[in-house]
Amino acid sequence: MNDGSSTESLAGTLRTELDRYSPGQRLPSNRALVDRFRVSPVTVSRALAALAAEGLVITRPGAGTYRADRPARTAATPGDTSWQQVALAVEGPEGPDAAPRAVDASGVLATLAAPPTGVIPFNGGYLHPSLQPHDAMAAALARAGRRPGAWDRPPVDGLAELRAWFAREIGGPAGAVGAADVLITAGGQSALTTALHALAAPGSPVLVESPTYPGTLAVARAAGLRPVPVPVDADGVRTDLLAEAFAATGARVFCCQPLFQNPTGAVLSAQRRRQVLDVARAAGAFVIEDDFARRLSHTDGPPLPPPLAAADQDGTVVHIASLTKVTSPSLRVGALVARGPALQRLRAIQVVDSFFVSRPLQEATLELVGSPAWSRHLRTVAAGLQLRRDAMATALHARLPQAAPRYLPHGGCHLWLRLPDGTDEPALAAAALRSGVAIAPGRPYFAAEPPAAYLRVSFAETAGAQEVAEGVRRLAESAPWALD
C-alpha cells in the first residue's frame, strides 16, 4: 500500500471511531496508533493532520491529540455554477489574436496521475523514490534553514551563487554563459510557460517537434499560440523541414529538446545542431532549448554534446534547465538563460506571475549541488536508469516484438514504441490499466494527426528490473497482437 492510500485509510478509520470520545477527550498517542495499525509514524501524523484540517481533532504539541469541542461544519449546499459555462466560453474580439480559451491538460495529467495501488507506473516521468536523493535533500534542507538570511526575500533573478552554478553547468569550461544571463525559475514547466508567453504573441504560430512533450503543446495552446509540427527522426528535428516551416508560417519561435527528446529519446546530431541555429537566425527566430534530461544520461552513453546555448552568443537560444527530474517532483528549481531584451522580458513576466522562487528552496538547492552526495547521486541515477531501460527493452523484444523500440536511447527515462497498424491506443491503455499497468498513449504527443499509433513507456518510476519485466508481461496480456 502506498503512503497516500495508507494515510486515507487510517484517517477514515479514526474518523469513524471519534464517537467513542467525548469533546476534549485525548485520543491514543501516536505511538499507540503506530503499534495498533502497523503503519509508520509519518502515516499517523498525516492522518491526524487531515482530521485536524477538517476540524474534528485538535493537536497540542507535547500534549497529544484531542477530539474537537465542536463538530466540524458540514459542507455548504453546492451552488449553481452553470452560468460559468457561458462566461468561460465567450471569445474575445475577432482578429489575428483570437484563440480558443479552453485549456487541455490531459496529455500532462496522463503522466502526472498516480496509478491506483498495485498498478505498475509506465506512464510517469519522475524517479522512483529509491532513486531520489532523500537523505541528501533532507540534509541540504536542514543546512539551508540555518543559513543567515535563509528566510529573507531573495533577489528577483535568484540567488547569485545559484545563478553562477547554473551558468557554469550550461556554459561549460569556456564560460559561454555568465551568471547575468541566468534567471532562476520554479522548475522547467514554469520556465517553459514564461518563455512562450515572452517570445510569442497570442495567435501566432510556434514550431514544435513532432512528436513532442505534451506540456509544450498545452502551454502553447493555453497562451493562445498555434503549434505547428516539424517531424523528428533518429537524429533529431528534420532541419530541412524546419526551414520550410519557418518560411511557410512566419513563426518566430521553435521549441525543441535536443538531448534525449521526449518522447523519442533522439539526440540532435552535430550537423543538425549547427543547422538549427543557422535556420533560426536566418528566420530572425528564437530557439527555446528545453534541456530537461541532461542529468538523466545512462552509464553506457557517449559524452554529452554541450547545450545549444553554449554555442550561441547572439541571443538566438533561450535555454531551459531543471533539477526536478533528477531529484524529486517537489524540488522545483530550474533556470532560464537568455540575452538582450529577451531576458528583460522573461524577467518581467516571471515577476508579474510569481515574484520570485522561494529562497529556502534555492538555498537548499545550493547545499545539495555543492555536497559530495551530488556526484554520487548522479552516478546512482545513471546506473539505475540504464538497468531499467535494458530490462524493459529485453522484455519488449521477448513479449511484444511487433512494438519493440527501434531506437534505444542512452539517456532519459522512457521508450517510444510504434504500435501495429490499426491499434486502438485508448482501448489498449484501458485494457492495460485493467491488467495492472499504466501507460501513456501516443496521440497527445502530436500537434496534428499522428502518422501511426504509438505508445510511450517510462521506466523511471518503477522499483527495478523485476517490476519492469512484470509490467511488460501485464502489457502483453492487454495487446491482442502480443506473442502467446
Coordinates of C-alpha atoms in Angstrom, one line a residue:
M1 CA 0.0 0.0 0.0
N2 CA 1.4 3.4 -0.9
D3 CA 1.7 6.3 1.6
G4 CA -1.3 8.1 0.2
S5 CA -3.7 5.2 0.4
S6 CA -2.4 4.3 3.9
T7 CA -3.0 7.8 5.2
E8 CA -6.5 7.9 3.7
S9 CA -7.4 4.5 5.2
L10 CA -6.1 5.4 8.7
A11 CA -7.9 8.8 8.6
G12 CA -11.1 7.1 7.6
T13 CA -10.8 4.6 10.4
L14 CA -10.1 7.2 13.0
R15 CA -12.9 9.4 11.7
T16 CA -15.4 6.6 12.3
E17 CA -14.1 6.0 15.8
L18 CA -14.3 9.6 17.0
D19 CA -17.8 9.0 18.5
R20 CA -16.1 6.9 21.2
Y21 CA -14.5 10.1 22.6
S22 CA -16.1 13.0 24.4
P23 CA -15.3 16.5 23.2
G24 CA -12.0 17.5 24.7
Q25 CA -11.0 13.9 25.4
R26 CA -7.5 12.8 24.5
L27 CA -7.0 10.2 21.7
P28 CA -4.5 7.4 21.9
S29 CA -0.9 8.5 21.5
N30 CA 0.8 8.5 18.1
R31 CA 3.0 5.6 19.3
A32 CA -0.1 3.6 20.3
L33 CA -1.7 4.2 16.8
V34 CA 1.5 3.1 15.1
D35 CA 1.5 -0.2 17.1
R36 CA -2.2 -0.8 16.6
F37 CA -2.4 -0.2 12.9
R38 CA 1.1 -1.2 12.0
V39 CA 1.8 1.9 10.0
S40 CA 4.7 4.4 10.0
P41 CA 4.8 7.4 12.3
V42 CA 4.6 9.6 9.2
T43 CA 1.3 8.0 8.2
V44 CA -0.2 8.6 11.7
S45 CA 0.9 12.2 11.6
R46 CA -0.6 12.8 8.2
A47 CA -3.9 11.1 9.1
L48 CA -4.2 13.2 12.3
A49 CA -3.3 16.3 10.3
A50 CA -6.1 15.5 7.9
L51 CA -8.6 15.2 10.7
A52 CA -7.4 18.5 12.2
A53 CA -7.9 20.2 8.9
E54 CA -11.5 19.0 9.0
G55 CA -11.9 20.5 12.5
L56 CA -12.5 17.0 14.0
V57 CA -9.5 17.0 16.3
I58 CA -7.1 19.4 17.9
T59 CA -3.4 18.7 18.2
R60 CA -1.4 20.2 21.0
P61 CA 2.4 19.8 20.6
G62 CA 3.8 17.9 23.6
A63 CA 0.4 17.1 25.0
G64 CA -1.4 14.9 22.4
T65 CA -4.4 14.9 20.1
Y66 CA -7.9 15.7 21.4
R67 CA -11.4 15.5 20.0
A68 CA -12.6 18.9 19.0
D69 CA -15.2 20.6 21.2
R70 CA -17.5 21.4 18.3
P71 CA -18.3 19.1 15.4
A72 CA -16.9 20.1 12.1
R73 CA -19.1 22.3 10.0
T74 CA -20.8 20.4 7.2
A75 CA -20.2 21.4 3.7
A76 CA -22.4 24.0 2.2
T77 CA -25.0 23.1 -0.3
P78 CA -23.4 23.3 -3.7
G79 CA -24.4 26.4 -5.6
D80 CA -25.4 26.7 -9.3
T81 CA -22.2 27.2 -11.3
S82 CA -23.8 26.6 -14.7
W83 CA -23.5 30.3 -15.6
Q84 CA -19.7 29.8 -15.8
Q85 CA -20.1 27.7 -18.9
V86 CA -21.2 30.8 -20.7
A87 CA -18.7 33.2 -19.2
L88 CA -15.7 30.9 -19.9
A89 CA -16.8 30.2 -23.5
V90 CA -17.2 33.8 -24.6
E91 CA -14.5 34.7 -27.0
G92 CA -12.7 38.0 -27.3
P93 CA -12.9 40.3 -30.2
E94 CA -12.3 38.7 -33.6
G95 CA -8.9 39.3 -35.1
P96 CA -5.5 37.7 -35.5
D97 CA -5.1 37.4 -31.8
A98 CA -8.4 35.5 -31.3
A99 CA -7.8 32.0 -29.9
P100 CA -9.8 29.3 -28.1
R101 CA -9.8 29.8 -24.3
A102 CA -10.2 26.2 -23.3
V103 CA -7.0 24.6 -21.8
D104 CA -6.4 20.9 -22.4
A105 CA -4.0 19.4 -19.8
S106 CA -5.0 15.8 -20.5
G107 CA -1.6 14.9 -22.0
V108 CA 0.2 16.3 -19.0
L109 CA -2.1 14.8 -16.5
A110 CA -1.7 11.3 -18.1
T111 CA 2.0 11.4 -16.9
L112 CA 1.2 13.0 -13.5
A113 CA -1.7 10.8 -12.4
A114 CA -0.7 8.5 -9.6
P115 CA -1.9 5.0 -10.6
P116 CA -4.0 3.0 -8.1
T117 CA -2.3 0.8 -5.6
G118 CA -0.8 -2.3 -7.3
V119 CA -0.6 -0.7 -10.7
I120 CA 2.8 -0.5 -12.3
P121 CA 3.5 3.0 -13.5
F122 CA 4.8 3.0 -17.0
N123 CA 3.2 6.4 -17.5
G124 CA 5.3 8.5 -15.1
G125 CA 8.1 10.9 -15.7
Y126 CA 9.8 11.2 -12.3
L127 CA 12.3 9.0 -10.5
H128 CA 11.2 6.1 -8.3
P129 CA 11.7 7.0 -4.6
S130 CA 14.6 4.6 -4.4
L131 CA 16.5 6.7 -7.0
Q132 CA 15.7 10.1 -5.3
P133 CA 18.3 11.6 -3.0
H134 CA 16.0 11.8 0.0
D135 CA 18.8 11.8 2.7
A136 CA 20.9 14.3 0.8
M137 CA 17.9 16.6 0.2
A138 CA 16.8 16.4 3.8
A139 CA 20.4 17.2 5.0
A140 CA 20.6 20.1 2.5
L141 CA 17.3 21.5 3.6
A142 CA 18.3 21.4 7.2
R143 CA 21.6 23.1 6.5
A144 CA 19.8 25.7 4.3
G145 CA 17.4 26.6 7.1
R146 CA 20.4 27.6 9.3
R147 CA 22.0 29.8 6.7
P148 CA 21.9 33.5 7.7
G149 CA 19.1 35.2 5.9
A150 CA 17.6 32.0 4.6
W151 CA 14.1 33.2 5.1
D152 CA 14.7 36.7 3.7
R153 CA 13.3 37.8 0.4
P154 CA 15.6 36.6 -2.4
P155 CA 16.8 38.7 -5.4
V156 CA 14.2 38.7 -8.2
D157 CA 16.6 36.9 -10.6
G158 CA 17.6 34.3 -8.0
L159 CA 20.5 33.8 -5.6
A160 CA 23.8 34.9 -7.2
E161 CA 25.6 31.7 -6.2
L162 CA 22.8 29.5 -7.7
R163 CA 22.8 31.6 -10.9
A164 CA 26.6 31.2 -11.1
W165 CA 26.3 27.4 -10.7
F166 CA 23.8 27.1 -13.5
A167 CA 25.9 29.3 -15.7
R168 CA 28.9 27.0 -15.2
E169 CA 26.8 23.9 -15.9
I170 CA 25.3 25.3 -19.1
G171 CA 28.2 27.3 -20.4
G172 CA 30.9 24.7 -19.8
P173 CA 34.7 25.4 -19.2
A174 CA 34.7 28.2 -21.8
G175 CA 32.3 30.2 -19.7
A176 CA 30.0 30.8 -22.7
V177 CA 27.2 31.6 -20.2
G178 CA 27.5 34.1 -17.4
A179 CA 25.5 34.4 -14.2
A180 CA 24.0 37.6 -15.5
D181 CA 22.4 35.6 -18.3
V182 CA 20.5 33.3 -15.8
L183 CA 17.1 33.7 -14.3
I184 CA 16.1 31.1 -11.6
T185 CA 12.7 29.6 -12.1
A186 CA 10.3 27.3 -10.3
G187 CA 11.2 24.3 -12.4
G188 CA 11.2 23.5 -16.1
Q189 CA 7.5 23.8 -16.8
S190 CA 7.3 27.2 -15.2
A191 CA 10.3 28.3 -17.3
L192 CA 8.6 27.0 -20.5
T193 CA 5.4 28.8 -19.7
T194 CA 7.4 32.1 -19.1
A195 CA 9.4 31.6 -22.3
L196 CA 6.4 31.1 -24.6
H197 CA 4.5 34.0 -23.1
A198 CA 7.5 36.2 -23.5
L199 CA 8.6 35.3 -27.0
A200 CA 5.3 34.7 -29.0
A201 CA 2.3 36.9 -29.4
P202 CA -1.2 35.4 -28.9
G203 CA -2.5 33.9 -32.1
S204 CA 0.9 33.5 -33.6
P205 CA 2.4 30.2 -34.8
V206 CA 5.1 28.4 -32.8
L207 CA 7.1 25.5 -34.3
V208 CA 7.3 22.3 -32.2
E209 CA 8.9 18.9 -32.8
S210 CA 6.6 16.1 -33.9
P211 CA 6.1 14.2 -31.7
T212 CA 6.8 16.4 -28.7
Y213 CA 6.3 16.8 -25.0
P214 CA 2.5 17.3 -24.3
G215 CA 3.3 20.0 -21.8
T216 CA 4.8 22.1 -24.6
L217 CA 1.5 21.8 -26.6
A218 CA -0.6 22.6 -23.6
V219 CA 1.4 25.7 -22.6
A220 CA 1.3 26.9 -26.2
R221 CA -2.4 26.5 -26.6
A222 CA -3.1 28.0 -23.2
A223 CA -1.2 31.1 -24.3
G224 CA -3.3 31.3 -27.5
L225 CA -0.5 30.1 -29.8
R226 CA -0.8 27.8 -32.8
P227 CA 1.6 24.8 -32.5
V228 CA 3.0 23.8 -36.0
P229 CA 4.6 20.3 -36.1
V230 CA 8.1 19.7 -37.6
P231 CA 9.0 15.9 -37.8
V232 CA 11.7 14.3 -35.8
D233 CA 13.8 11.3 -36.7
A234 CA 16.6 9.4 -35.0
D235 CA 19.0 12.4 -35.5
G236 CA 16.5 14.9 -34.1
V237 CA 14.4 17.5 -35.8
R238 CA 14.4 17.5 -39.6
T239 CA 16.2 20.8 -40.3
D240 CA 15.2 20.8 -44.0
L241 CA 11.5 20.8 -42.9
L242 CA 12.3 23.3 -40.1
A243 CA 13.4 25.8 -42.7
E244 CA 10.3 25.2 -44.8
A245 CA 8.1 25.6 -41.7
F246 CA 9.7 28.9 -40.8
A247 CA 9.2 30.2 -44.4
A248 CA 5.6 28.9 -44.6
T249 CA 4.3 30.2 -41.3
G250 CA 6.4 33.2 -40.4
A251 CA 6.9 31.8 -37.0
R252 CA 9.5 33.4 -34.7
V253 CA 9.8 30.6 -32.1
F254 CA 10.9 27.0 -32.3
C255 CA 10.6 24.7 -29.2
C256 CA 12.9 21.7 -29.1
Q257 CA 14.6 19.1 -26.9
P258 CA 17.9 18.4 -28.5
L259 CA 19.0 15.9 -25.9
F260 CA 17.1 12.7 -25.2
Q261 CA 14.0 14.2 -26.8
N262 CA 10.6 13.4 -25.2
P263 CA 9.2 11.0 -26.3
T264 CA 11.5 9.6 -29.0
G265 CA 14.8 9.8 -27.0
A266 CA 16.6 11.2 -30.0
V267 CA 19.8 13.3 -29.7
L268 CA 20.2 16.1 -32.2
S269 CA 23.2 15.3 -34.4
A270 CA 26.2 17.6 -34.6
Q271 CA 25.4 18.7 -38.1
R272 CA 21.8 19.5 -37.3
R273 CA 22.8 21.4 -34.2
R274 CA 24.6 23.9 -36.4
Q275 CA 21.7 23.9 -38.9
V276 CA 19.1 24.6 -36.3
L277 CA 20.9 27.7 -35.2
D278 CA 21.6 28.8 -38.8
V279 CA 18.0 28.3 -39.9
A280 CA 16.6 30.1 -36.8
R281 CA 19.0 33.1 -37.3
A282 CA 18.0 33.3 -40.9
A283 CA 14.4 33.5 -39.9
G284 CA 15.0 36.0 -37.1
A285 CA 13.6 33.5 -34.7
F286 CA 14.2 32.2 -31.2
V287 CA 15.0 28.6 -30.3
I288 CA 13.7 27.5 -26.9
E289 CA 16.0 24.7 -25.9
D290 CA 14.3 22.5 -23.2
D291 CA 17.3 20.7 -21.8
F292 CA 15.3 18.6 -19.3
A293 CA 17.2 15.4 -19.5
R294 CA 20.9 16.4 -19.3
R295 CA 21.3 14.8 -15.9
L296 CA 19.5 11.6 -16.9
S297 CA 22.2 10.1 -19.1
H298 CA 22.9 6.4 -18.7
T299 CA 26.2 4.8 -17.7
D300 CA 26.8 3.4 -21.2
G301 CA 26.2 6.6 -23.0
P302 CA 28.8 8.6 -25.1
P303 CA 29.9 12.1 -23.9
L304 CA 27.1 14.5 -24.0
P305 CA 27.1 17.4 -26.5
P306 CA 27.0 20.8 -24.9
P307 CA 23.8 22.8 -24.9
L308 CA 22.9 24.8 -27.9
A309 CA 23.1 27.9 -25.7
A310 CA 26.9 27.3 -25.2
A311 CA 27.4 27.9 -28.9
D312 CA 25.2 31.0 -29.1
Q313 CA 26.4 34.5 -28.4
D314 CA 23.6 36.4 -30.2
G315 CA 20.7 35.5 -28.0
T316 CA 19.0 33.2 -30.5
V317 CA 18.8 30.4 -27.9
V318 CA 16.6 30.6 -24.8
H319 CA 17.8 27.7 -22.7
I320 CA 15.7 25.9 -20.0
A321 CA 17.4 23.8 -17.4
S322 CA 15.8 22.0 -14.4
L323 CA 16.9 19.9 -11.4
T324 CA 13.4 18.4 -10.8
K325 CA 13.7 15.3 -13.0
V326 CA 16.9 14.1 -11.4
T327 CA 15.9 14.8 -7.8
S328 CA 12.3 14.9 -6.7
P329 CA 9.0 16.2 -8.2
S330 CA 8.9 18.7 -5.3
L331 CA 12.4 20.2 -5.9
R332 CA 11.0 22.6 -8.4
V333 CA 14.1 24.7 -9.2
G334 CA 15.3 25.5 -12.7
A335 CA 16.8 28.2 -14.8
L336 CA 16.2 30.3 -17.9
V337 CA 19.2 31.5 -19.9
A338 CA 18.8 34.4 -22.4
R339 CA 20.5 37.5 -23.6
G340 CA 19.4 41.0 -24.5
P341 CA 15.9 42.4 -24.5
A342 CA 14.5 38.8 -24.3
L343 CA 16.0 38.3 -20.9
Q344 CA 14.4 41.6 -19.7
R345 CA 11.0 40.4 -20.9
L346 CA 11.4 37.0 -19.3
R347 CA 12.3 38.6 -16.0
A348 CA 9.3 41.0 -16.2
I349 CA 6.9 38.2 -16.9
Q350 CA 8.2 36.0 -14.1
V351 CA 7.9 38.9 -11.7
V352 CA 4.4 39.6 -12.7
D353 CA 3.4 35.9 -12.5
S354 CA 5.1 34.8 -9.3
F355 CA 7.5 37.5 -7.9
F356 CA 10.4 35.1 -7.3
V357 CA 11.3 31.5 -6.3
S358 CA 11.3 30.6 -2.6
R359 CA 14.6 31.4 -1.0
P360 CA 14.8 28.4 1.3
L361 CA 14.3 26.2 -1.7
Q362 CA 17.1 28.0 -3.6
E363 CA 19.4 27.7 -0.5
A364 CA 18.6 24.0 -0.2
T365 CA 19.4 23.5 -3.8
L366 CA 22.8 25.2 -3.4
E367 CA 23.5 23.0 -0.4
L368 CA 22.6 19.9 -2.4
V369 CA 24.6 20.5 -5.6
G370 CA 27.6 21.6 -3.6
S371 CA 27.7 18.5 -1.4
P372 CA 29.8 15.3 -2.1
A373 CA 26.5 13.4 -2.3
W374 CA 25.5 15.2 -5.5
S375 CA 28.0 13.4 -7.8
R376 CA 27.3 10.1 -6.1
H377 CA 23.6 10.6 -6.7
L378 CA 24.1 11.3 -10.4
R379 CA 26.1 8.1 -10.8
T380 CA 23.3 6.2 -9.0
V381 CA 20.7 7.6 -11.3
A382 CA 22.7 6.8 -14.4
A383 CA 23.2 3.2 -13.4
G384 CA 19.6 2.7 -12.2
L385 CA 18.0 4.1 -15.3
Q386 CA 20.2 2.0 -17.6
L387 CA 19.3 -1.1 -15.6
R388 CA 15.6 -0.4 -16.0
R389 CA 16.0 0.6 -19.7
D390 CA 17.8 -2.7 -20.5
A391 CA 15.2 -4.7 -18.6
M392 CA 12.3 -3.0 -20.5
A393 CA 14.0 -3.4 -23.9
T394 CA 14.7 -7.1 -23.3
A395 CA 11.1 -7.8 -22.1
L396 CA 9.6 -5.9 -25.0
H397 CA 11.6 -7.8 -27.6
A398 CA 10.6 -11.1 -25.9
R399 CA 6.9 -10.4 -25.4
L400 CA 5.9 -7.6 -27.8
P401 CA 8.4 -7.8 -30.7
Q402 CA 5.9 -6.1 -33.0
A403 CA 6.2 -3.0 -30.8
A404 CA 9.8 -3.3 -29.6
P405 CA 11.7 0.0 -29.7
R406 CA 13.5 0.8 -32.9
Y407 CA 15.9 3.1 -31.1
L408 CA 17.5 2.6 -27.7
P409 CA 18.4 6.0 -26.1
H410 CA 21.5 6.4 -23.9
G411 CA 19.6 8.7 -21.6
G412 CA 16.2 9.8 -20.4
C413 CA 13.6 7.6 -18.8
H414 CA 11.3 6.2 -21.5
L415 CA 11.0 4.3 -24.7
W416 CA 8.9 5.2 -27.8
L417 CA 7.0 2.3 -29.3
R418 CA 5.5 2.2 -32.8
L419 CA 2.4 0.0 -32.5
P420 CA 1.0 -2.3 -35.2
D421 CA -1.3 -0.6 -37.7
G422 CA -4.9 -0.5 -36.5
T423 CA -4.1 -0.4 -32.8
D424 CA -6.7 1.5 -30.8
E425 CA -4.5 3.5 -28.3
P426 CA -7.3 4.4 -25.8
A427 CA -8.6 0.8 -25.8
L428 CA -5.1 -0.6 -25.2
A429 CA -4.4 1.9 -22.4
A430 CA -7.7 0.9 -20.7
A431 CA -7.0 -2.8 -21.1
A432 CA -3.5 -2.3 -19.7
L433 CA -4.8 -0.5 -16.7
R434 CA -7.3 -3.3 -16.0
S435 CA -4.3 -5.7 -16.2
G436 CA -2.4 -3.6 -13.7
V437 CA -0.1 -1.3 -15.7
A438 CA -0.5 2.4 -16.6
I439 CA 0.8 3.6 -20.0
A440 CA 0.8 6.8 -22.0
P441 CA -0.9 6.7 -25.4
G442 CA 1.0 8.5 -28.2
R443 CA -1.8 10.7 -29.5
P444 CA -1.2 13.6 -27.0
Y445 CA 2.4 13.9 -28.2
F446 CA 1.3 15.1 -31.7
A447 CA 0.2 18.7 -32.6
A448 CA -1.7 17.4 -35.6
E449 CA -2.9 14.0 -36.8
P450 CA -0.3 11.3 -35.9
P451 CA 1.2 9.2 -38.7
A452 CA 0.6 6.0 -36.8
A453 CA -0.3 4.5 -33.4
Y454 CA 2.4 5.0 -30.7
L455 CA 3.0 4.4 -27.0
R456 CA 5.4 5.9 -24.5
V457 CA 6.5 3.6 -21.8
S458 CA 8.5 5.0 -18.9
F459 CA 10.8 3.0 -16.6
A460 CA 11.8 5.9 -14.2
E461 CA 9.1 5.3 -11.6
T462 CA 9.5 1.5 -11.4
A463 CA 11.1 -0.2 -8.4
G464 CA 13.7 -2.0 -10.6
A465 CA 14.2 -4.6 -13.3
Q466 CA 11.8 -7.1 -11.8
E467 CA 8.9 -4.7 -11.7
V468 CA 9.7 -3.6 -15.3
A469 CA 9.5 -7.2 -16.6
E470 CA 6.3 -7.7 -14.7
G471 CA 4.8 -4.6 -16.2
V472 CA 5.7 -5.7 -19.7
R473 CA 4.1 -9.0 -19.0
R474 CA 0.9 -7.3 -18.0
L475 CA 1.0 -5.0 -21.0
A476 CA 1.4 -8.1 -23.3
E477 CA -1.7 -9.6 -21.7
S478 CA -3.6 -6.5 -22.9
A479 CA -2.3 -6.4 -26.5
P480 CA -4.2 -8.5 -29.0
W481 CA -1.2 -8.9 -31.2
A482 CA 1.2 -9.9 -28.4
L483 CA 3.0 -13.3 -28.6
D484 CA 1.5 -16.1 -26.5

